[in-house]
Amino acid sequence: MGTSNARNHPFPARIRTLQFILLVLVSIISYGALVLPQLIRPLAAALQAGEVSPNDYQAPAIHSYISEVRTEEDRLAAENAIAPVYGSPDPSVARRQIERLRAALQYITLVRADTNSSLQQKVNDISALSDVTLQPQSVDQILSLSPARWDAIQQESLIVLEQVMRRSIRDQEVESVLRSIPSLVSLSLDETQAGIISDLVAGFVTPNSLYNEELTNAAKEAAREAVEPVTQTYKAGEIIILRGQIVTPVQLEALQEFGLIDESDPWQIYAGAGALVIMVAGLVWLYFSRRHLQFLYNARSLVVVALLFAIFVVGARLIIPERTIVPYAFPLSAL
């Protein structure tokens, strides 16, 4: 009869408010019971490579596995062992530089032959050449040379530059090539003239063998693919890492392989617990809002039921700490 009367009367506003407040409080307590062990007992998921191991870890059984870490280390070593790949010497670069030198020599010849310019003006004109860096004494010597000697220097300069540019010259080799220029000058010329030739040629030496990124990457990729996967084996009881040692990526991988550390994401646990609590709270609210049981109209009964439910949840969580649903489902049915 009491149940029939309860069904015919809506909940008073005061009782409905109390029901909602108790449901919220019990939900908060339930959520805390679910996530509290994660908060007060941080798992080894925080253990990362480069950190100090908090414990001694041993292999619980004999086990072999493909070590991705060691395999990647070997692949990187093979990749780094590949020297940069350069293309063949480009003849067009040599021809362009020879033409530039020939143009500079012709310009100097015109300056030498200019009878309308003073000596100082000629010095200034030759010194203004952008491709050639000549010392003041070299400029003076060029202007004092006889036409025959100047013609010989021009020819020898073109010959020396051609010899130099026939070589394979890379970016990092330019300095060594410049140092070799004096040895290529004909011995029939004296030191002064050889110095002028070296200065003239040096301004036109440039790399003619360029770095080929595509070929280099292909060679590195081939070296990586040639590396066989590395198998890591541990015997039962073998030490993986000792307490106080710095964890290496290889050791961390072994700990994960044996399941000795928890790799779960705590945020997934928090989100899962929250979703579970919200779902159950919604079902409870929907269920009891449709079933107008007599005790739901009594404030004291509501508080007692809510308190018992909270005690059941916390107790179940302490008894079965490593589960998520059981600590909540068990008191729901038992209560």
mmCIF file of C-alpha atoms in Angstrom:
data_model
loop_
_atom_site.group_PDB
_atom_site.id
_atom_site.type_symbol
_atom_site.label_atom_id
_atom_site.label_comp_id
_atom_site.label_asym_id
_atom_site.label_seq_id
_atom_site.Cartn_x
_atom_site.Cartn_y
_atom_site.Cartn_z
ATOM 1 C CA MET A 1 0.000 0.000 0.000
ATOM 2 C CA GLY A 2 2.869 2.301 0.890
ATOM 3 C CA THR A 3 4.530 1.582 -2.417
ATOM 4 C CA SER A 4 1.299 2.266 -4.298
ATOM 5 C CA ASN A 5 0.872 5.598 -2.560
ATOM 6 C CA ALA A 6 4.490 6.531 -3.319
ATOM 7 C CA ARG A 7 3.926 5.904 -6.991
ATOM 8 C CA ASN A 8 0.931 8.207 -7.045
ATOM 9 C CA HIS A 9 2.694 11.186 -5.453
ATOM 10 C CA PRO A 10 5.617 13.125 -6.961
ATOM 11 C CA PHE A 11 8.732 13.702 -4.926
ATOM 12 C CA PRO A 12 8.660 16.865 -2.845
ATOM 13 C CA ALA A 13 11.124 19.509 -4.008
ATOM 14 C CA ARG A 14 13.134 19.158 -0.791
ATOM 15 C CA ILE A 15 13.484 15.399 -1.242
ATOM 16 C CA ARG A 16 14.317 15.762 -4.945
ATOM 17 C CA THR A 17 17.078 18.248 -4.069
ATOM 18 C CA LEU A 18 18.417 15.919 -1.365
ATOM 19 C CA GLN A 19 18.402 13.001 -3.800
ATOM 20 C CA PHE A 20 20.410 14.992 -6.324
ATOM 21 C CA ILE A 21 22.917 16.209 -3.736
ATOM 22 C CA LEU A 22 23.442 12.695 -2.351
ATOM 23 C CA LEU A 23 23.833 11.278 -5.842
ATOM 24 C CA VAL A 24 26.507 13.880 -6.632
ATOM 25 C CA LEU A 25 28.331 13.245 -3.340
ATOM 26 C CA VAL A 26 28.256 9.474 -3.779
ATOM 27 C CA SER A 27 29.478 9.885 -7.369
ATOM 28 C CA ILE A 28 32.402 12.027 -6.191
ATOM 29 C CA ILE A 29 33.276 9.491 -3.481
ATOM 30 C CA SER A 30 33.018 6.655 -5.991
ATOM 31 C CA TYR A 31 35.251 8.457 -8.458
ATOM 32 C CA GLY A 32 37.788 9.147 -5.726
ATOM 33 C CA ALA A 33 37.736 5.502 -4.703
ATOM 34 C CA LEU A 34 38.438 4.458 -8.273
ATOM 35 C CA VAL A 35 41.305 6.849 -8.970
ATOM 36 C CA LEU A 36 42.813 7.284 -5.504
ATOM 37 C CA PRO A 37 45.154 4.257 -5.768
ATOM 38 C CA GLN A 38 46.561 5.732 -8.956
ATOM 39 C CA LEU A 39 47.193 9.057 -7.219
ATOM 40 C CA ILE A 40 48.757 7.796 -3.975
ATOM 41 C CA ARG A 41 50.679 4.872 -5.511
ATOM 42 C CA PRO A 42 52.396 6.100 -8.675
ATOM 43 C CA LEU A 43 53.323 3.203 -10.899
ATOM 44 C CA ALA A 44 56.539 2.628 -12.743
ATOM 45 C CA ALA A 45 54.984 4.124 -15.869
ATOM 46 C CA ALA A 46 56.927 7.288 -15.045
ATOM 47 C CA LEU A 47 60.202 5.387 -15.496
ATOM 48 C CA GLN A 48 61.898 6.728 -18.599
ATOM 49 C CA ALA A 49 65.258 6.341 -20.279
ATOM 50 C CA GLY A 50 67.809 8.595 -18.590
ATOM 51 C CA GLU A 51 66.216 8.312 -15.148
ATOM 52 C CA VAL A 52 67.525 6.419 -12.132
ATOM 53 C CA SER A 53 66.123 2.928 -11.646
ATOM 54 C CA PRO A 54 64.222 2.733 -8.333
ATOM 55 C CA ASN A 55 64.588 -1.055 -8.041
ATOM 56 C CA ASP A 56 66.580 -4.077 -9.140
ATOM 57 C CA TYR A 57 64.969 -5.782 -12.117
ATOM 58 C CA GLN A 58 65.605 -9.367 -13.213
ATOM 59 C CA ALA A 59 64.257 -11.354 -16.129
ATOM 60 C CA PRO A 60 61.522 -13.590 -14.702
ATOM 61 C CA ALA A 61 62.017 -16.222 -17.421
ATOM 62 C CA ILE A 62 64.110 -16.954 -20.459
ATOM 63 C CA HIS A 63 62.916 -14.834 -23.317
ATOM 64 C CA SER A 64 64.108 -13.657 -26.727
ATOM 65 C CA TYR A 65 62.671 -10.787 -28.687
ATOM 66 C CA ILE A 66 63.502 -8.441 -31.542
ATOM 67 C CA SER A 67 65.011 -5.326 -29.992
ATOM 68 C CA GLU A 68 63.726 -2.333 -31.898
ATOM 69 C CA VAL A 69 66.060 -0.058 -29.941
ATOM 70 C CA ARG A 70 69.259 -1.985 -30.711
ATOM 71 C CA THR A 71 68.164 -2.538 -34.292
ATOM 72 C CA GLU A 72 67.606 1.197 -34.735
ATOM 73 C CA GLU A 73 71.001 1.932 -33.147
ATOM 74 C CA ASP A 74 72.701 -0.389 -35.649
ATOM 75 C CA ARG A 75 70.762 1.157 -38.500
ATOM 76 C CA LEU A 76 71.774 4.667 -37.450
ATOM 77 C CA ALA A 77 75.408 3.554 -37.199
ATOM 78 C CA ALA A 78 75.236 2.057 -40.694
ATOM 79 C CA GLU A 79 73.563 5.213 -42.000
ATOM 80 C CA ASN A 80 76.137 7.520 -40.428
ATOM 81 C CA ALA A 81 78.968 5.442 -41.865
ATOM 82 C CA ILE A 82 77.877 6.400 -45.390
ATOM 83 C CA ALA A 83 80.039 9.196 -46.770
ATOM 84 C CA PRO A 84 78.309 12.039 -48.603
ATOM 85 C CA VAL A 85 77.844 11.249 -52.284
ATOM 86 C CA TYR A 86 79.065 13.867 -54.756
ATOM 87 C CA GLY A 87 78.389 14.101 -58.437
ATOM 88 C CA SER A 88 81.049 13.901 -61.138
ATOM 89 C CA PRO A 89 82.973 17.090 -61.985
ATOM 90 C CA ASP A 90 80.801 19.347 -64.103
ATOM 91 C CA PRO A 91 82.742 20.475 -67.215
ATOM 92 C CA SER A 92 80.421 23.441 -67.664
ATOM 93 C CA VAL A 93 81.645 24.882 -64.362
ATOM 94 C CA ALA A 94 85.274 24.683 -65.536
ATOM 95 C CA ARG A 95 84.416 26.310 -68.868
ATOM 96 C CA ARG A 96 82.533 29.108 -67.188
ATOM 97 C CA GLN A 97 85.398 29.855 -64.813
ATOM 98 C CA ILE A 98 87.963 29.808 -67.625
ATOM 99 C CA GLU A 99 85.855 32.288 -69.604
ATOM 100 C CA ARG A 100 85.607 34.534 -66.560
ATOM 101 C CA LEU A 101 89.382 34.437 -66.116
ATOM 102 C CA ARG A 102 89.881 35.178 -69.805
ATOM 103 C CA ALA A 103 87.559 38.198 -69.499
ATOM 104 C CA ALA A 104 89.482 39.456 -66.461
ATOM 105 C CA LEU A 105 92.809 39.087 -68.276
ATOM 106 C CA GLN A 106 91.457 40.969 -71.276
ATOM 107 C CA TYR A 107 90.289 43.739 -68.977
ATOM 108 C CA ILE A 108 93.744 43.998 -67.393
ATOM 109 C CA THR A 109 95.301 44.074 -70.867
ATOM 110 C CA LEU A 110 93.078 47.001 -71.828
ATOM 111 C CA VAL A 111 94.000 48.823 -68.636
ATOM 112 C CA ARG A 112 97.718 48.266 -69.306
ATOM 113 C CA ALA A 113 97.358 49.609 -72.841
ATOM 114 C CA ASP A 114 95.316 52.667 -71.866
ATOM 115 C CA THR A 115 97.573 55.637 -72.555
ATOM 116 C CA ASN A 116 95.053 58.156 -71.297
ATOM 117 C CA SER A 117 95.054 56.869 -67.720
ATOM 118 C CA SER A 118 97.637 57.678 -65.112
ATOM 119 C CA LEU A 119 99.539 54.953 -63.308
ATOM 120 C CA GLN A 120 97.454 55.444 -60.185
ATOM 121 C CA GLN A 121 94.247 55.219 -62.186
ATOM 122 C CA LYS A 122 95.421 51.963 -63.715
ATOM 123 C CA VAL A 123 96.222 50.621 -60.257
ATOM 124 C CA ASN A 124 92.752 51.557 -59.063
ATOM 125 C CA ASP A 125 91.065 49.967 -62.079
ATOM 126 C CA ILE A 126 92.877 46.639 -61.680
ATOM 127 C CA SER A 127 92.366 46.617 -57.914
ATOM 128 C CA ALA A 128 88.629 47.094 -58.495
ATOM 129 C CA LEU A 129 88.288 43.658 -60.125
ATOM 130 C CA SER A 130 85.678 41.730 -58.117
ATOM 131 C CA ASP A 131 86.816 38.218 -59.032
ATOM 132 C CA VAL A 132 90.514 38.694 -58.354
ATOM 133 C CA THR A 133 92.206 39.724 -55.127
ATOM 134 C CA LEU A 134 95.630 41.085 -55.972
ATOM 135 C CA GLN A 135 98.137 42.511 -53.534
ATOM 136 C CA PRO A 136 99.298 46.075 -54.275
ATOM 137 C CA GLN A 137 102.774 44.844 -55.168
ATOM 138 C CA SER A 138 101.249 42.295 -57.593
ATOM 139 C CA VAL A 139 99.303 45.067 -59.332
ATOM 140 C CA ASP A 140 102.484 47.136 -59.656
ATOM 141 C CA GLN A 141 104.327 44.148 -61.088
ATOM 142 C CA ILE A 142 101.558 43.466 -63.626
ATOM 143 C CA LEU A 143 101.716 47.036 -64.863
ATOM 144 C CA SER A 144 105.522 46.900 -65.165
ATOM 145 C CA LEU A 145 105.645 43.659 -67.180
ATOM 146 C CA SER A 146 106.622 43.724 -70.818
ATOM 147 C CA PRO A 147 103.903 42.741 -73.306
ATOM 148 C CA ALA A 148 105.634 39.417 -73.978
ATOM 149 C CA ARG A 149 105.854 38.523 -70.300
ATOM 150 C CA TRP A 150 102.241 39.532 -69.758
ATOM 151 C CA ASP A 151 101.147 37.348 -72.670
ATOM 152 C CA ALA A 152 103.063 34.417 -71.147
ATOM 153 C CA ILE A 153 101.403 34.982 -67.792
ATOM 154 C CA GLN A 154 97.977 35.086 -69.409
ATOM 155 C CA GLN A 155 98.525 31.809 -71.208
ATOM 156 C CA GLU A 156 99.981 30.098 -68.155
ATOM 157 C CA SER A 157 97.107 31.323 -65.974
ATOM 158 C CA LEU A 158 94.535 29.796 -68.325
ATOM 159 C CA ILE A 159 96.487 26.529 -68.478
ATOM 160 C CA VAL A 160 96.821 26.286 -64.701
ATOM 161 C CA LEU A 161 93.122 27.026 -64.106
ATOM 162 C CA GLU A 162 92.152 24.373 -66.643
ATOM 163 C CA GLN A 163 94.359 21.816 -64.867
ATOM 164 C CA VAL A 164 92.840 22.717 -61.519
ATOM 165 C CA MET A 165 89.244 22.628 -62.710
ATOM 166 C CA ARG A 166 89.675 19.227 -64.349
ATOM 167 C CA ARG A 167 89.914 17.799 -60.835
ATOM 168 C CA SER A 168 86.941 16.935 -58.697
ATOM 169 C CA ILE A 169 86.657 19.874 -56.298
ATOM 170 C CA ARG A 170 84.222 19.693 -53.387
ATOM 171 C CA ASP A 171 83.265 22.471 -51.017
ATOM 172 C CA GLN A 172 85.578 21.321 -48.263
ATOM 173 C CA GLU A 173 88.490 20.800 -50.671
ATOM 174 C CA VAL A 174 88.771 24.340 -52.063
ATOM 175 C CA GLU A 175 91.406 25.467 -49.556
ATOM 176 C CA SER A 176 93.700 22.512 -50.259
ATOM 177 C CA VAL A 177 93.326 23.044 -54.022
ATOM 178 C CA LEU A 178 94.318 26.709 -53.647
ATOM 179 C CA ARG A 179 97.482 25.672 -51.807
ATOM 180 C CA SER A 180 98.411 23.367 -54.696
ATOM 181 C CA ILE A 181 98.243 26.067 -57.397
ATOM 182 C CA PRO A 182 101.892 27.262 -57.138
ATOM 183 C CA SER A 183 103.135 23.726 -57.830
ATOM 184 C CA LEU A 184 101.250 23.705 -61.147
ATOM 185 C CA VAL A 185 102.889 26.840 -62.515
ATOM 186 C CA SER A 186 105.569 26.310 -65.169
ATOM 187 C CA LEU A 187 109.088 26.303 -63.773
ATOM 188 C CA SER A 188 110.187 28.533 -66.645
ATOM 189 C CA LEU A 189 108.638 31.506 -64.847
ATOM 190 C CA ASP A 190 110.302 33.221 -61.915
ATOM 191 C CA GLU A 191 108.847 33.458 -58.401
ATOM 192 C CA THR A 192 107.324 36.874 -58.969
ATOM 193 C CA GLN A 193 105.513 35.816 -62.112
ATOM 194 C CA ALA A 194 104.450 32.513 -60.507
ATOM 195 C CA GLY A 195 102.962 34.513 -57.614
ATOM 196 C CA ILE A 196 100.979 36.692 -60.014
ATOM 197 C CA ILE A 197 99.611 33.600 -61.757
ATOM 198 C CA SER A 198 98.638 32.025 -58.440
ATOM 199 C CA ASP A 199 96.766 35.167 -57.416
ATOM 200 C CA LEU A 200 94.975 35.385 -60.753
ATOM 201 C CA VAL A 201 93.946 31.720 -60.806
ATOM 202 C CA ALA A 202 92.909 31.537 -57.129
ATOM 203 C CA GLY A 203 89.972 33.887 -57.655
ATOM 204 C CA PHE A 204 88.344 31.529 -60.137
ATOM 205 C CA VAL A 205 88.688 28.191 -58.350
ATOM 206 C CA THR A 206 85.241 26.967 -57.318
ATOM 207 C CA PRO A 207 83.645 23.605 -56.468
ATOM 208 C CA ASN A 208 82.669 21.627 -59.539
ATOM 209 C CA SER A 209 81.506 18.436 -57.784
ATOM 210 C CA LEU A 210 78.338 19.184 -55.854
ATOM 211 C CA TYR A 211 76.766 17.259 -53.014
ATOM 212 C CA ASN A 212 74.017 14.969 -54.279
ATOM 213 C CA GLU A 213 71.387 14.713 -51.559
ATOM 214 C CA GLU A 214 69.234 12.232 -53.457
ATOM 215 C CA LEU A 215 72.071 9.749 -54.018
ATOM 216 C CA THR A 216 73.306 10.205 -50.448
ATOM 217 C CA ASN A 217 69.853 9.490 -48.995
ATOM 218 C CA ALA A 218 69.468 6.468 -51.244
ATOM 219 C CA ALA A 219 72.820 5.107 -50.073
ATOM 220 C CA LYS A 220 71.893 5.672 -46.433
ATOM 221 C CA GLU A 221 68.530 4.009 -46.900
ATOM 222 C CA ALA A 222 70.193 1.007 -48.534
ATOM 223 C CA ALA A 223 72.617 0.780 -45.602
ATOM 224 C CA ARG A 224 69.712 0.874 -43.129
ATOM 225 C CA GLU A 225 67.823 -1.852 -44.955
ATOM 226 C CA ALA A 226 70.894 -4.074 -45.019
ATOM 227 C CA VAL A 227 70.967 -4.215 -41.207
ATOM 228 C CA GLU A 228 69.370 -7.383 -39.834
ATOM 229 C CA PRO A 229 66.983 -7.093 -36.851
ATOM 230 C CA VAL A 230 68.846 -7.569 -33.576
ATOM 231 C CA THR A 231 67.600 -10.313 -31.259
ATOM 232 C CA GLN A 232 67.937 -9.685 -27.528
ATOM 233 C CA THR A 233 67.926 -12.709 -25.213
ATOM 234 C CA TYR A 234 67.654 -12.838 -21.430
ATOM 235 C CA LYS A 235 67.976 -15.913 -19.250
ATOM 236 C CA ALA A 236 65.787 -16.463 -16.216
ATOM 237 C CA GLY A 237 67.125 -14.432 -13.312
ATOM 238 C CA GLU A 238 69.488 -12.376 -15.445
ATOM 239 C CA ILE A 239 69.891 -8.810 -14.245
ATOM 240 C CA ILE A 240 68.272 -6.255 -16.499
ATOM 241 C CA ILE A 241 69.163 -3.210 -14.421
ATOM 242 C CA LEU A 242 70.240 -2.565 -10.848
ATOM 243 C CA ARG A 243 68.793 -0.019 -8.495
ATOM 244 C CA GLY A 244 70.511 3.346 -8.813
ATOM 245 C CA GLN A 245 71.665 2.829 -12.392
ATOM 246 C CA ILE A 246 70.668 5.163 -15.200
ATOM 247 C CA VAL A 247 68.037 3.504 -17.376
ATOM 248 C CA THR A 248 69.096 3.124 -20.991
ATOM 249 C CA PRO A 249 66.636 2.774 -23.882
ATOM 250 C CA VAL A 250 67.690 -0.877 -24.292
ATOM 251 C CA GLN A 251 66.988 -1.623 -20.635
ATOM 252 C CA LEU A 252 63.684 0.227 -20.715
ATOM 253 C CA GLU A 253 62.648 -1.803 -23.728
ATOM 254 C CA ALA A 254 63.508 -5.017 -21.849
ATOM 255 C CA LEU A 255 61.464 -3.946 -18.830
ATOM 256 C CA GLN A 256 58.505 -3.255 -21.095
ATOM 257 C CA GLU A 257 58.985 -6.558 -22.928
ATOM 258 C CA PHE A 258 58.835 -8.537 -19.679
ATOM 259 C CA GLY A 259 55.946 -6.456 -18.366
ATOM 260 C CA LEU A 260 57.946 -5.358 -15.334
ATOM 261 C CA ILE A 261 56.693 -1.784 -15.555
ATOM 262 C CA ASP A 262 53.175 -0.525 -16.067
ATOM 263 C CA GLU A 263 52.818 1.297 -19.378
ATOM 264 C CA SER A 264 49.205 2.333 -18.855
ATOM 265 C CA ASP A 265 48.340 5.968 -19.284
ATOM 266 C CA PRO A 266 46.954 7.376 -15.987
ATOM 267 C CA TRP A 267 44.784 9.849 -17.897
ATOM 268 C CA GLN A 268 43.005 6.932 -19.518
ATOM 269 C CA ILE A 269 42.302 5.554 -16.055
ATOM 270 C CA TYR A 270 40.938 8.903 -14.871
ATOM 271 C CA ALA A 271 38.760 9.326 -17.946
ATOM 272 C CA GLY A 272 37.502 5.741 -17.769
ATOM 273 C CA ALA A 273 36.613 6.059 -14.112
ATOM 274 C CA GLY A 274 34.813 9.334 -14.767
ATOM 275 C CA ALA A 275 32.807 7.844 -17.622
ATOM 276 C CA LEU A 276 31.883 4.833 -15.490
ATOM 277 C CA VAL A 277 30.726 6.970 -12.564
ATOM 278 C CA ILE A 278 28.659 9.265 -14.806
ATOM 279 C CA MET A 279 27.040 6.287 -16.544
ATOM 280 C CA VAL A 280 26.102 4.504 -13.308
ATOM 281 C CA ALA A 281 24.909 7.734 -11.674
ATOM 282 C CA GLY A 282 22.686 8.395 -14.676
ATOM 283 C CA LEU A 283 21.245 4.881 -14.573
ATOM 284 C CA VAL A 284 20.605 5.139 -10.827
ATOM 285 C CA TRP A 285 18.867 8.497 -11.207
ATOM 286 C CA LEU A 286 16.739 7.237 -14.098
ATOM 287 C CA TYR A 287 15.855 4.011 -12.304
ATOM 288 C CA PHE A 288 14.782 5.536 -8.990
ATOM 289 C CA SER A 289 13.026 8.482 -10.608
ATOM 290 C CA ARG A 290 10.681 5.986 -12.264
ATOM 291 C CA ARG A 291 10.308 3.628 -9.270
ATOM 292 C CA HIS A 292 8.796 5.686 -6.487
ATOM 293 C CA LEU A 293 9.855 3.445 -3.611
ATOM 294 C CA GLN A 294 8.759 4.417 -0.158
ATOM 295 C CA PHE A 295 12.263 4.930 1.305
ATOM 296 C CA LEU A 296 13.040 7.501 -1.377
ATOM 297 C CA TYR A 297 10.628 9.913 0.323
ATOM 298 C CA ASN A 298 12.471 9.757 3.645
ATOM 299 C CA ALA A 299 15.534 11.971 4.071
ATOM 300 C CA ARG A 300 17.104 9.791 6.741
ATOM 301 C CA SER A 301 16.673 6.661 4.643
ATOM 302 C CA LEU A 302 18.256 8.369 1.658
ATOM 303 C CA VAL A 303 21.300 9.401 3.699
ATOM 304 C CA VAL A 304 21.679 5.869 5.138
ATOM 305 C CA VAL A 305 21.461 4.257 1.689
ATOM 306 C CA ALA A 306 23.942 6.734 0.221
ATOM 307 C CA LEU A 307 26.340 6.195 3.129
ATOM 308 C CA LEU A 308 26.122 2.425 2.815
ATOM 309 C CA PHE A 309 26.737 2.618 -0.912
ATOM 310 C CA ALA A 310 29.818 4.814 -0.410
ATOM 311 C CA ILE A 311 31.151 2.390 2.225
ATOM 312 C CA PHE A 312 30.606 -0.538 -0.145
ATOM 313 C CA VAL A 313 32.430 1.218 -2.980
ATOM 314 C CA VAL A 314 35.459 2.180 -0.897
ATOM 315 C CA GLY A 315 35.593 -1.241 0.731
ATOM 316 C CA ALA A 316 35.387 -3.043 -2.587
ATOM 317 C CA ARG A 317 38.121 -0.824 -4.013
ATOM 318 C CA LEU A 318 40.421 -1.714 -1.127
ATOM 319 C CA ILE A 319 39.671 -5.438 -1.454
ATOM 320 C CA ILE A 320 40.011 -5.545 -5.260
ATOM 321 C CA PRO A 321 42.447 -2.683 -6.006
ATOM 322 C CA GLU A 322 43.507 -3.619 -9.508
ATOM 323 C CA ARG A 323 40.080 -3.627 -11.144
ATOM 324 C CA THR A 324 37.931 -0.836 -12.507
ATOM 325 C CA ILE A 325 34.374 -2.111 -12.910
ATOM 326 C CA VAL A 326 34.209 -4.766 -10.184
ATOM 327 C CA PRO A 327 34.628 -2.358 -7.236
ATOM 328 C CA TYR A 328 31.639 -0.408 -8.510
ATOM 329 C CA ALA A 329 29.381 -3.205 -9.812
ATOM 330 C CA PHE A 330 29.827 -5.383 -6.715
ATOM 331 C CA PRO A 331 28.275 -2.969 -4.161
ATOM 332 C CA LEU A 332 25.584 -1.910 -6.625
ATOM 333 C CA SER A 333 24.162 -5.431 -6.699
ATOM 334 C CA ALA A 334 25.041 -6.419 -3.119
ATOM 335 C CA LEU A 335 23.561 -3.280 -1.569
#
